[in-house]
Amino acid sequence: MTIDKNRVIIFDTTLRDGEQSPGCSMTLNEKLRVAEALEKLGVDVIEAGFAIASNGDFNAISQISALLKETVVCSLARASIKDIDRAWESLKAAKRPRIHTFISTSALHMEHKLQMSPEVVLGKIEESVAYARNLCDDVEWSCEDGTRTEEAYLYKTIETAIKAGATTINVPDTVGYTTPQEYTRMMRKIIENVPNSDKAIFSTHCHNDLGLAVANSIAAVEGGARQIECTINGIGERAGNAALEEIVMAFRTRQDVLPYKTGIVTENITKISHLVSSVTGLNVQHNKAIVGANAFAHESGIHQDGMLKNAGTYEIMTPESVGLGKSTLVMGKHSGRHAFGEKLKELGYVLGNNEFLNAFEQFKDLADAKKIVYDEDIISIVDVGMRDADGMRITSWKFVCDKDVPNSATFELLIDGEISNVHSEGNGPVDAAFLALQTLVEGEPVLELYQVHAVTKGTDAQAEVTVRLSDNGRTVNGHAAHTDTLVASAKAYLSALNKLLVKREKNKPEELTA
Ligand code: MN
């Protein structure tokens, strides 16, 4: 894969580290859709999940393995035979499988978390990597909390892993602690001091606790790493992982000082950013680099004047280079199936027959409710449409909002092919709707966040609603869009409930970090 010495492997962990972060759980259909989009984006490796964590994770990895054509599919495992067997089983259908196994190597983690001596950990590394390599030619090994590991010991663990057959060595900054200069030096010294370092590709995995994840990832590459682990929109544990789009655009924009190449089709960045934000319900902050709503907006008069004279005055990269087109037309109720299909193609969507008909039907409904349909509306239809395939679905509704009678909400739902009805009164129609839907699950999930925003301008715009629920320490986000804010609210609440049901299945292995 790396004949060119400046080719950097992009390893995406949106579906593992990203999905592991609070509120980011995705359903199976959502994961498949993100995986497909990642392949189209041109990432080299997709970490699809942690096979032993739950049946949901296992199924997702299996199906992603069967779905992808080119991309390496990677399954995570702790340093135990049981974990590795499960990871390997989940990769059965993969054209290019990779097992990723890890263990902590810092004194702090070994003593308090693992309660193992450094010698025992070395033995575990040898055993787990050799076992994995026996099953699979492509084995990645990570020294968890690598950046806080004592140097001489770190070299010994890496040498052991390579000797046992690891082909990629990842040195993660698990807690987001390192700084760019320190990390460059560390990578360089590892490669110099580990005697068999020429037999593996070195990798970086950075967290953003100090806002340095992207800078650190680039610094590691300058020190000799040739794989970067990152996520779309920088989602991930705590403050998140390094953002794929920022790293890739830094390389593309600054080839003069960062002469590194990736296989990423940058024009697909905006679309996948939107998809990931939509399926996780985690909105992108407006001033976020590359994919934030304001990233290419020039508001001040002086800047606008400069831009009109020459775009280069304030623009270091074009909106088109990340696939951000002008918000254009714009379709209406008279647009036919053909025009709709063309529009989808232009937006980069390829839908199956049923999906297409479903989306077209929704488009017609939307065009009836709203005069002008924008690109954003169509993206929202396609992204949200996929999610409706999972779990409980609302088929009909009635809201009562009246000063003189009790407010209430009534729903007809389809659950596993059966029709159900729920009803509740409440303080206003939103409260009534949430109370009615809550009766569908056991327990009382707590509403942590309820957020509404308009997809486009105009009072007839679609409302996009995010609902965050927590239940027994688990947090999930639900997301939906509709021209009627009440309907969008109910659908968002239900999508959160659907995810809560998926998440309740998860086992809790003591350690799910890396
Ligand atoms: Mn991580």
Coordinates of C-alpha atoms and ligand atoms in Angstrom, one line a residue:
M1 CA 0.0 0.0 0.0
T2 CA 2.9 2.4 0.7
I3 CA 5.2 2.3 -2.2
D4 CA 5.4 6.1 -2.1
K5 CA 7.3 7.0 1.1
N6 CA 5.1 10.0 1.7
R7 CA 1.8 8.1 1.3
V8 CA 0.0 8.2 4.7
I9 CA -2.6 5.5 5.4
I10 CA -5.9 6.9 6.7
F11 CA -7.4 4.6 9.3
D12 CA -10.9 5.7 10.2
T13 CA -12.3 4.8 13.6
T14 CA -15.6 6.8 13.5
L15 CA -17.5 3.5 13.9
R16 CA -15.4 2.3 16.9
D17 CA -13.9 5.1 18.9
G18 CA -16.4 7.6 17.6
E19 CA -19.4 5.3 18.2
Q20 CA -18.1 4.7 21.7
S21 CA -18.5 8.3 22.8
P22 CA -21.5 9.5 24.8
G23 CA -24.6 9.8 22.7
C24 CA -23.0 8.6 19.5
S25 CA -24.4 5.1 19.2
M26 CA -25.5 4.1 15.7
T27 CA -27.9 1.5 14.5
L28 CA -26.8 -1.3 12.2
N29 CA -28.3 0.5 9.1
E30 CA -26.6 3.7 10.0
K31 CA -23.2 2.0 10.5
L32 CA -23.5 0.3 7.1
R33 CA -24.3 3.6 5.5
V34 CA -21.4 5.4 7.1
A35 CA -19.1 2.5 6.2
E36 CA -20.1 2.7 2.6
A37 CA -19.6 6.5 2.6
L38 CA -16.1 6.0 4.2
E39 CA -15.2 3.6 1.4
K40 CA -16.3 6.2 -1.2
L41 CA -14.3 8.9 0.7
G42 CA -11.2 6.7 0.1
V43 CA -10.1 5.8 3.6
D44 CA -7.7 2.9 3.6
V45 CA -8.8 1.1 6.8
I46 CA -12.1 1.2 8.6
E47 CA -12.2 0.1 12.3
A48 CA -15.7 -1.2 12.3
G49 CA -16.2 -2.1 16.0
F50 CA -15.2 -4.0 19.1
A51 CA -16.5 -7.5 18.3
I52 CA -16.7 -8.8 21.9
A53 CA -18.4 -5.6 23.2
S54 CA -21.9 -6.6 22.1
N55 CA -23.8 -8.7 19.5
G56 CA -24.7 -5.4 17.9
D57 CA -21.0 -4.6 17.3
F58 CA -20.3 -8.1 16.1
N59 CA -23.1 -8.0 13.6
A60 CA -22.1 -4.6 12.3
I61 CA -18.5 -5.7 11.7
S62 CA -19.7 -8.9 9.9
Q63 CA -22.0 -7.0 7.6
I64 CA -19.6 -4.2 7.0
S65 CA -17.0 -6.9 6.1
A66 CA -19.4 -8.4 3.5
L67 CA -20.3 -5.0 2.1
L68 CA -17.0 -3.3 1.5
K69 CA -15.0 -4.1 -1.7
E70 CA -11.6 -2.4 -1.3
T71 CA -11.2 -1.1 2.2
V72 CA -9.4 -3.0 4.9
V73 CA -11.9 -3.8 7.7
C74 CA -10.5 -3.9 11.2
S75 CA -11.9 -5.4 14.3
L76 CA -10.7 -4.5 17.8
A77 CA -9.7 -7.0 20.5
R78 CA -8.0 -6.9 23.9
A79 CA -5.0 -9.1 24.5
S80 CA -7.0 -12.2 25.1
I81 CA -7.7 -15.3 23.1
K82 CA -11.4 -15.0 23.5
D83 CA -11.4 -11.4 22.2
I84 CA -9.2 -12.2 19.3
D85 CA -11.3 -15.2 18.3
R86 CA -14.4 -13.1 18.3
A87 CA -12.7 -10.4 16.3
W88 CA -11.6 -12.9 13.7
E89 CA -15.0 -14.4 13.5
S90 CA -16.5 -11.0 12.8
L91 CA -14.2 -10.5 9.9
K92 CA -15.0 -13.8 8.1
A93 CA -16.6 -12.1 5.1
A94 CA -13.9 -9.4 4.8
K95 CA -11.9 -9.2 1.6
R96 CA -9.1 -7.5 3.5
P97 CA -9.4 -8.3 7.2
R98 CA -7.2 -6.8 10.0
I99 CA -7.1 -7.7 13.7
H100 CA -6.3 -4.9 16.0
T101 CA -5.2 -6.0 19.5
F102 CA -4.0 -3.8 22.3
I103 CA -2.8 -3.7 25.9
S104 CA -1.7 -0.9 28.2
T105 CA 2.0 -0.3 28.6
S106 CA 2.3 2.8 30.9
A107 CA 3.4 2.1 34.5
L108 CA 0.2 3.8 35.7
H109 CA -2.1 1.6 33.6
M110 CA -0.2 -1.6 34.2
E111 CA -0.2 -1.2 38.0
H112 CA -3.8 0.2 38.5
K113 CA -5.8 -1.0 35.6
L114 CA -4.3 -4.3 34.6
Q115 CA -2.6 -5.1 37.9
M116 CA 0.1 -6.9 35.9
S117 CA 3.9 -6.6 36.1
P118 CA 5.8 -5.3 33.0
E119 CA 7.1 -8.8 32.4
V120 CA 3.6 -10.3 32.4
V121 CA 2.5 -7.7 30.0
L122 CA 5.4 -8.5 27.6
G123 CA 4.3 -12.1 27.7
K124 CA 0.7 -11.1 26.9
I125 CA 1.9 -9.1 24.0
E126 CA 3.9 -11.9 22.5
E127 CA 1.0 -14.4 23.0
S128 CA -1.8 -12.2 21.7
V129 CA 0.0 -10.9 18.7
A130 CA 1.3 -14.3 17.7
Y131 CA -2.1 -15.8 18.1
A132 CA -3.7 -13.1 16.0
R133 CA -1.0 -13.3 13.3
N134 CA -1.7 -17.0 13.1
L135 CA -5.2 -16.2 12.0
C136 CA -4.7 -13.1 9.9
D137 CA -1.8 -11.7 7.9
D138 CA -2.6 -8.1 8.8
V139 CA -2.2 -7.5 12.5
E140 CA -2.1 -4.1 14.3
W141 CA -0.9 -3.8 17.8
S142 CA -1.4 -0.8 20.1
C143 CA 0.3 0.1 23.3
E144 CA -2.5 1.8 25.1
D145 CA -1.4 5.0 26.9
G146 CA 1.7 4.8 24.8
T147 CA 2.7 8.4 25.1
R148 CA 3.0 8.0 28.9
T149 CA 5.0 4.8 28.7
E150 CA 8.6 4.7 30.0
E151 CA 10.9 4.8 26.9
A152 CA 13.1 1.8 27.3
Y153 CA 10.1 -0.4 28.1
L154 CA 8.1 1.0 25.2
Y155 CA 10.9 0.0 22.8
K156 CA 10.9 -3.5 24.3
T157 CA 7.1 -3.9 23.9
I158 CA 7.2 -2.8 20.3
E159 CA 10.1 -5.0 19.4
T160 CA 8.2 -7.9 21.0
A161 CA 5.0 -7.2 19.0
I162 CA 6.9 -6.9 15.7
K163 CA 8.7 -10.1 16.4
A164 CA 5.4 -11.8 17.2
G165 CA 4.1 -10.7 13.8
A166 CA 2.5 -7.3 14.1
T167 CA 2.6 -5.4 10.8
T168 CA 1.3 -2.1 12.1
I169 CA 2.4 -0.5 15.4
N170 CA 0.1 2.1 16.8
V171 CA 1.4 4.4 19.6
P172 CA -1.7 6.1 20.9
D173 CA -2.0 9.3 22.9
T174 CA -4.9 7.7 24.7
V175 CA -5.4 10.5 27.1
G176 CA -4.6 13.5 24.8
Y177 CA -1.5 14.4 26.8
T178 CA 1.4 14.8 24.4
T179 CA 2.5 17.9 22.5
P180 CA 3.6 18.1 18.8
Q181 CA 7.3 18.4 19.3
E182 CA 7.4 15.7 22.0
Y183 CA 5.5 13.3 19.8
T184 CA 7.6 13.9 16.7
R185 CA 10.7 13.1 18.8
M186 CA 9.1 10.1 20.3
M187 CA 8.2 8.6 16.9
R188 CA 11.6 9.3 15.5
K189 CA 13.3 7.7 18.5
I190 CA 11.1 4.6 18.5
I191 CA 12.0 4.0 14.8
E192 CA 15.7 4.6 15.5
N193 CA 15.8 2.5 18.7
V194 CA 13.6 -0.5 18.0
P195 CA 15.9 -2.9 16.1
N196 CA 13.1 -4.5 13.9
S197 CA 11.2 -1.2 13.3
D198 CA 11.7 -1.5 9.5
K199 CA 9.3 -4.5 9.5
A200 CA 6.2 -2.5 10.6
I201 CA 4.3 0.7 9.7
F202 CA 4.0 3.1 12.6
S203 CA 0.7 4.7 13.5
T204 CA -0.7 7.5 15.5
H205 CA -4.0 7.7 17.4
C206 CA -4.6 11.1 19.1
H207 CA -7.2 12.4 21.4
N208 CA -8.2 16.0 21.6
D209 CA -8.2 16.7 25.4
L210 CA -5.9 19.7 25.0
G211 CA -7.1 20.6 21.5
L212 CA -3.9 19.1 20.0
A213 CA -5.1 15.9 18.3
V214 CA -4.7 17.1 14.7
A215 CA -1.4 18.9 15.4
N216 CA -0.1 15.8 17.2
S217 CA -1.2 13.5 14.4
I218 CA 0.7 15.6 11.8
A219 CA 3.7 15.8 14.1
A220 CA 3.8 12.0 14.4
V221 CA 3.9 11.7 10.6
E222 CA 6.8 14.2 10.6
G223 CA 8.5 11.8 13.0
G224 CA 8.0 8.8 10.7
A225 CA 4.5 7.5 11.3
R226 CA 2.7 6.5 8.1
Q227 CA -0.8 5.7 9.4
I228 CA -3.2 8.1 11.1
E229 CA -6.2 7.0 13.1
C230 CA -8.9 9.6 13.0
T231 CA -12.6 10.2 12.8
I232 CA -15.1 12.2 10.8
N233 CA -15.9 15.5 12.6
G234 CA -13.4 14.5 15.2
I235 CA -15.9 12.5 17.2
G236 CA -14.6 10.1 19.9
E237 CA -14.1 9.5 23.6
R238 CA -14.2 12.7 25.7
A239 CA -13.0 15.6 23.6
G240 CA -12.8 13.3 20.6
N241 CA -10.2 12.0 18.2
A242 CA -8.2 13.8 15.5
A243 CA -10.5 15.1 12.8
L244 CA -9.9 13.3 9.5
E245 CA -11.0 16.3 7.4
E246 CA -8.7 18.7 9.1
I247 CA -5.6 16.5 8.7
V248 CA -6.3 15.7 5.1
M249 CA -7.0 19.3 4.2
A250 CA -3.8 20.4 6.0
F251 CA -1.8 18.1 3.8
R252 CA -3.6 19.2 0.7
T253 CA -3.4 22.9 1.4
R254 CA 0.2 22.9 2.7
Q255 CA 2.0 20.5 0.3
D256 CA 5.0 22.9 0.4
V257 CA 5.7 22.0 4.0
L258 CA 3.7 18.8 4.4
P259 CA 4.4 16.8 1.3
Y260 CA 2.2 13.8 2.3
K261 CA -0.3 12.0 0.2
T262 CA -3.6 10.3 1.2
G263 CA -6.2 8.5 -0.9
I264 CA -9.0 10.7 0.3
V265 CA -11.4 12.2 -2.2
T266 CA -11.7 15.6 -0.4
E267 CA -14.7 16.6 -2.4
N268 CA -16.7 14.0 -0.4
I269 CA -15.9 15.5 3.0
T270 CA -18.9 17.8 3.4
K271 CA -21.3 15.1 2.6
I272 CA -19.9 12.5 5.0
S273 CA -19.6 15.1 7.7
H274 CA -23.3 15.8 7.4
L275 CA -24.1 12.1 7.4
V276 CA -22.1 11.4 10.5
S277 CA -23.6 14.4 12.3
S278 CA -27.1 13.3 11.2
V279 CA -26.8 9.7 12.3
T280 CA -25.1 10.4 15.6
G281 CA -27.3 13.5 16.4
L282 CA -24.1 15.3 17.3
N283 CA -24.1 18.7 15.6
V284 CA -20.9 20.2 14.3
Q285 CA -19.9 23.4 16.0
H286 CA -20.4 26.4 13.6
N287 CA -16.8 27.5 13.8
K288 CA -15.3 24.1 13.4
A289 CA -12.5 24.0 10.8
I290 CA -13.4 22.6 7.3
V291 CA -16.9 21.4 8.0
G292 CA -18.4 24.0 10.4
A293 CA -21.3 26.1 9.0
N294 CA -19.1 29.2 9.2
A295 CA -15.8 27.6 7.9
F296 CA -16.2 29.3 4.5
A297 CA -18.4 32.2 5.4
H298 CA -17.0 35.7 5.1
E299 CA -19.0 38.2 7.0
S300 CA -16.9 41.3 7.6
G301 CA -17.2 44.0 4.9
I302 CA -13.4 44.3 4.5
H303 CA -13.1 40.5 3.9
Q304 CA -16.0 40.5 1.6
D305 CA -14.5 43.3 -0.4
G306 CA -11.2 41.5 -0.6
M307 CA -12.9 38.2 -1.7
L308 CA -14.7 40.0 -4.5
K309 CA -11.5 41.4 -5.9
N310 CA -9.6 38.1 -5.5
A311 CA -10.7 35.0 -3.6
G312 CA -7.1 34.3 -2.6
T313 CA -7.1 37.3 -0.3
Y314 CA -8.8 35.5 2.5
E315 CA -9.4 32.0 1.2
I316 CA -6.6 29.3 1.6
M317 CA -8.8 26.6 0.1
T318 CA -12.0 26.6 -1.9
P319 CA -15.3 25.5 -0.6
E320 CA -15.6 23.2 -3.8
S321 CA -12.4 21.3 -2.7
V322 CA -14.4 19.9 0.3
G323 CA -17.6 19.4 -1.7
L324 CA -19.3 22.5 -0.4
G325 CA -21.4 23.7 -3.3
K326 CA -23.6 26.8 -3.3
S327 CA -27.0 26.0 -1.8
T328 CA -28.7 25.6 -5.1
L329 CA -32.0 24.6 -6.5
V330 CA -34.1 23.9 -5.8
M331 CA -36.8 21.6 -6.8
G332 CA -40.5 22.0 -6.5
K333 CA -43.7 19.9 -6.6
H334 CA -43.5 19.7 -10.4
S335 CA -40.1 18.1 -10.4
G336 CA -40.5 14.5 -11.6
R337 CA -38.8 11.2 -10.8
H338 CA -36.1 11.8 -13.4
A339 CA -35.2 15.2 -12.1
F340 CA -35.1 13.9 -8.6
G341 CA -32.8 11.1 -9.6
E342 CA -30.5 13.5 -11.4
K343 CA -30.4 15.7 -8.3
L344 CA -29.5 12.7 -6.1
K345 CA -26.8 11.8 -8.5
E346 CA -25.4 15.3 -8.4
L347 CA -25.4 15.2 -4.6
G348 CA -23.5 11.9 -4.8
Y349 CA -26.2 9.5 -3.7
V350 CA -26.7 6.1 -5.2
L351 CA -29.9 4.5 -3.9
G352 CA -31.4 1.1 -4.4
N353 CA -34.9 0.9 -6.0
N354 CA -36.9 0.8 -2.8
E355 CA -34.8 3.4 -1.2
F356 CA -35.2 5.6 -4.2
L357 CA -39.0 5.2 -4.3
N358 CA -39.2 5.9 -0.6
A359 CA -37.1 9.0 -0.9
F360 CA -39.1 10.2 -3.9
E361 CA -42.4 9.8 -2.0
Q362 CA -41.0 11.8 0.9
F363 CA -39.7 14.4 -1.5
K364 CA -43.2 14.8 -3.0
D365 CA -44.8 15.1 0.4
L366 CA -42.2 17.7 1.3
A367 CA -42.7 19.6 -2.0
D368 CA -46.4 19.8 -1.2
A369 CA -45.8 21.1 2.3
K370 CA -43.0 23.6 1.3
K371 CA -42.7 25.6 -1.9
I372 CA -39.0 25.2 -2.6
V373 CA -37.0 22.2 -1.8
Y374 CA -33.3 22.9 -1.3
D375 CA -30.3 20.5 -1.5
E376 CA -30.2 20.4 2.3
D377 CA -33.8 19.2 2.4
I378 CA -33.0 16.4 0.0
I379 CA -29.9 15.4 2.0
S380 CA -32.0 15.4 5.1
I381 CA -34.6 13.1 3.4
V382 CA -32.1 10.6 2.3
D383 CA -30.1 10.6 5.6
V384 CA -33.2 10.4 7.8
G385 CA -34.9 7.9 5.5
M386 CA -32.3 5.3 6.2
R387 CA -32.8 5.5 9.9
D388 CA -36.6 4.8 9.7
A389 CA -35.8 1.3 8.6
D390 CA -34.7 0.4 12.2
G391 CA -37.0 -0.4 15.1
M392 CA -40.3 1.3 16.1
R393 CA -41.8 3.7 13.5
I394 CA -44.6 6.3 13.8
T395 CA -47.2 5.8 11.1
S396 CA -49.9 8.3 12.3
W397 CA -50.3 11.1 14.9
K398 CA -52.7 13.6 16.5
F399 CA -51.7 16.5 18.7
V400 CA -54.1 18.6 20.7
C401 CA -52.9 22.1 21.7
D402 CA -55.8 24.2 23.0
K403 CA -56.0 26.7 25.8
D404 CA -59.3 25.3 27.1
V405 CA -58.8 21.5 27.0
P406 CA -56.0 19.2 28.2
N407 CA -53.1 19.0 25.7
S408 CA -52.4 15.6 24.4
A409 CA -50.6 13.5 21.8
T410 CA -51.8 10.2 20.2
F411 CA -49.7 8.0 18.0
E412 CA -50.1 4.9 15.9
L413 CA -46.9 3.0 15.5
L414 CA -45.5 0.0 13.7
I415 CA -43.5 -2.2 16.0
D416 CA -42.1 -5.5 14.5
G417 CA -44.8 -5.5 11.9
E418 CA -47.6 -5.0 14.5
I419 CA -49.7 -1.8 14.9
S420 CA -49.7 -0.2 18.4
N421 CA -51.3 2.9 19.8
V422 CA -50.1 5.2 22.6
H423 CA -51.6 8.3 24.1
S424 CA -50.8 10.8 26.8
E425 CA -51.8 14.2 28.2
G426 CA -49.0 16.6 29.1
N427 CA -47.9 20.2 29.6
G428 CA -48.3 21.1 25.9
P429 CA -48.0 18.8 22.9
V430 CA -44.3 18.2 23.0
D431 CA -44.4 17.0 26.6
A432 CA -47.5 14.9 25.9
A433 CA -45.8 13.3 22.9
F434 CA -42.7 12.4 24.9
L435 CA -44.7 11.0 27.7
A436 CA -46.8 8.9 25.3
L437 CA -43.8 7.5 23.6
Q438 CA -42.0 6.8 26.8
T439 CA -44.6 4.2 27.7
L440 CA -43.1 2.1 24.9
V441 CA -40.0 1.2 26.9
E442 CA -39.4 0.1 30.5
G443 CA -38.0 2.6 32.9
E444 CA -37.9 6.4 32.7
P445 CA -35.2 7.7 30.4
V446 CA -34.2 11.3 31.3
L447 CA -34.5 14.0 28.7
E448 CA -31.1 15.7 28.7
L449 CA -31.4 17.9 25.6
Y450 CA -34.1 19.0 23.2
Q451 CA -33.0 21.1 20.3
V452 CA -34.8 22.4 17.3
H453 CA -33.3 24.1 14.3
A454 CA -34.5 25.0 10.8
V455 CA -32.8 23.1 7.9
T456 CA -33.1 26.1 5.6
K457 CA -34.6 29.6 5.6
G458 CA -38.3 30.3 5.5
T459 CA -41.2 29.6 7.9
D460 CA -42.1 26.5 5.9
A461 CA -38.6 25.1 6.4
Q462 CA -38.1 21.6 7.8
A463 CA -37.4 21.4 11.5
E464 CA -34.4 19.3 12.5
V465 CA -34.8 18.1 16.0
T466 CA -32.2 16.5 18.3
V467 CA -33.2 14.7 21.5
R468 CA -30.7 13.3 24.0
L469 CA -31.9 10.7 26.5
S470 CA -30.0 9.1 29.3
D471 CA -30.8 5.9 31.1
N472 CA -28.7 4.0 33.6
G473 CA -25.5 5.8 32.6
R474 CA -26.1 5.4 28.9
T475 CA -26.6 8.4 26.7
V476 CA -28.1 8.4 23.2
N477 CA -29.1 11.0 20.7
G478 CA -32.1 10.8 18.4
H479 CA -32.5 12.9 15.4
A480 CA -35.3 13.6 12.9
A481 CA -36.6 16.2 10.4
H482 CA -40.1 17.2 9.3
T483 CA -41.9 20.3 8.2
D484 CA -44.1 20.0 11.3
T485 CA -41.9 20.6 14.3
L486 CA -44.1 18.5 16.6
V487 CA -43.8 15.5 14.3
A488 CA -40.0 16.0 14.0
S489 CA -39.9 16.1 17.8
A490 CA -41.8 12.9 18.2
K491 CA -39.8 11.1 15.6
A492 CA -36.5 12.3 17.1
Y493 CA -37.6 11.1 20.5
L494 CA -38.6 7.7 19.1
S495 CA -35.3 7.4 17.3
A496 CA -33.5 8.0 20.6
L497 CA -35.7 5.3 22.2
N498 CA -34.8 2.9 19.4
K499 CA -31.1 3.5 20.1
L500 CA -31.6 3.1 23.8
L501 CA -33.0 -0.4 23.1
V502 CA -29.9 -1.3 21.0
K503 CA -27.6 0.1 23.6
R504 CA -29.2 -1.8 26.5
E505 CA -28.0 -5.0 24.8
K506 CA -24.4 -4.1 25.2
N507 CA -22.2 -6.0 27.5
K508 CA -19.8 -4.0 29.5
P509 CA -16.3 -5.3 29.2
E510 CA -14.3 -3.4 31.8
E511 CA -12.1 -1.7 29.4
L512 CA -13.3 -0.4 26.1
T513 CA -10.7 2.3 25.5
A514 CA -7.7 2.3 23.3
Ligands
MN1 MN -9.1 6.2 21.5

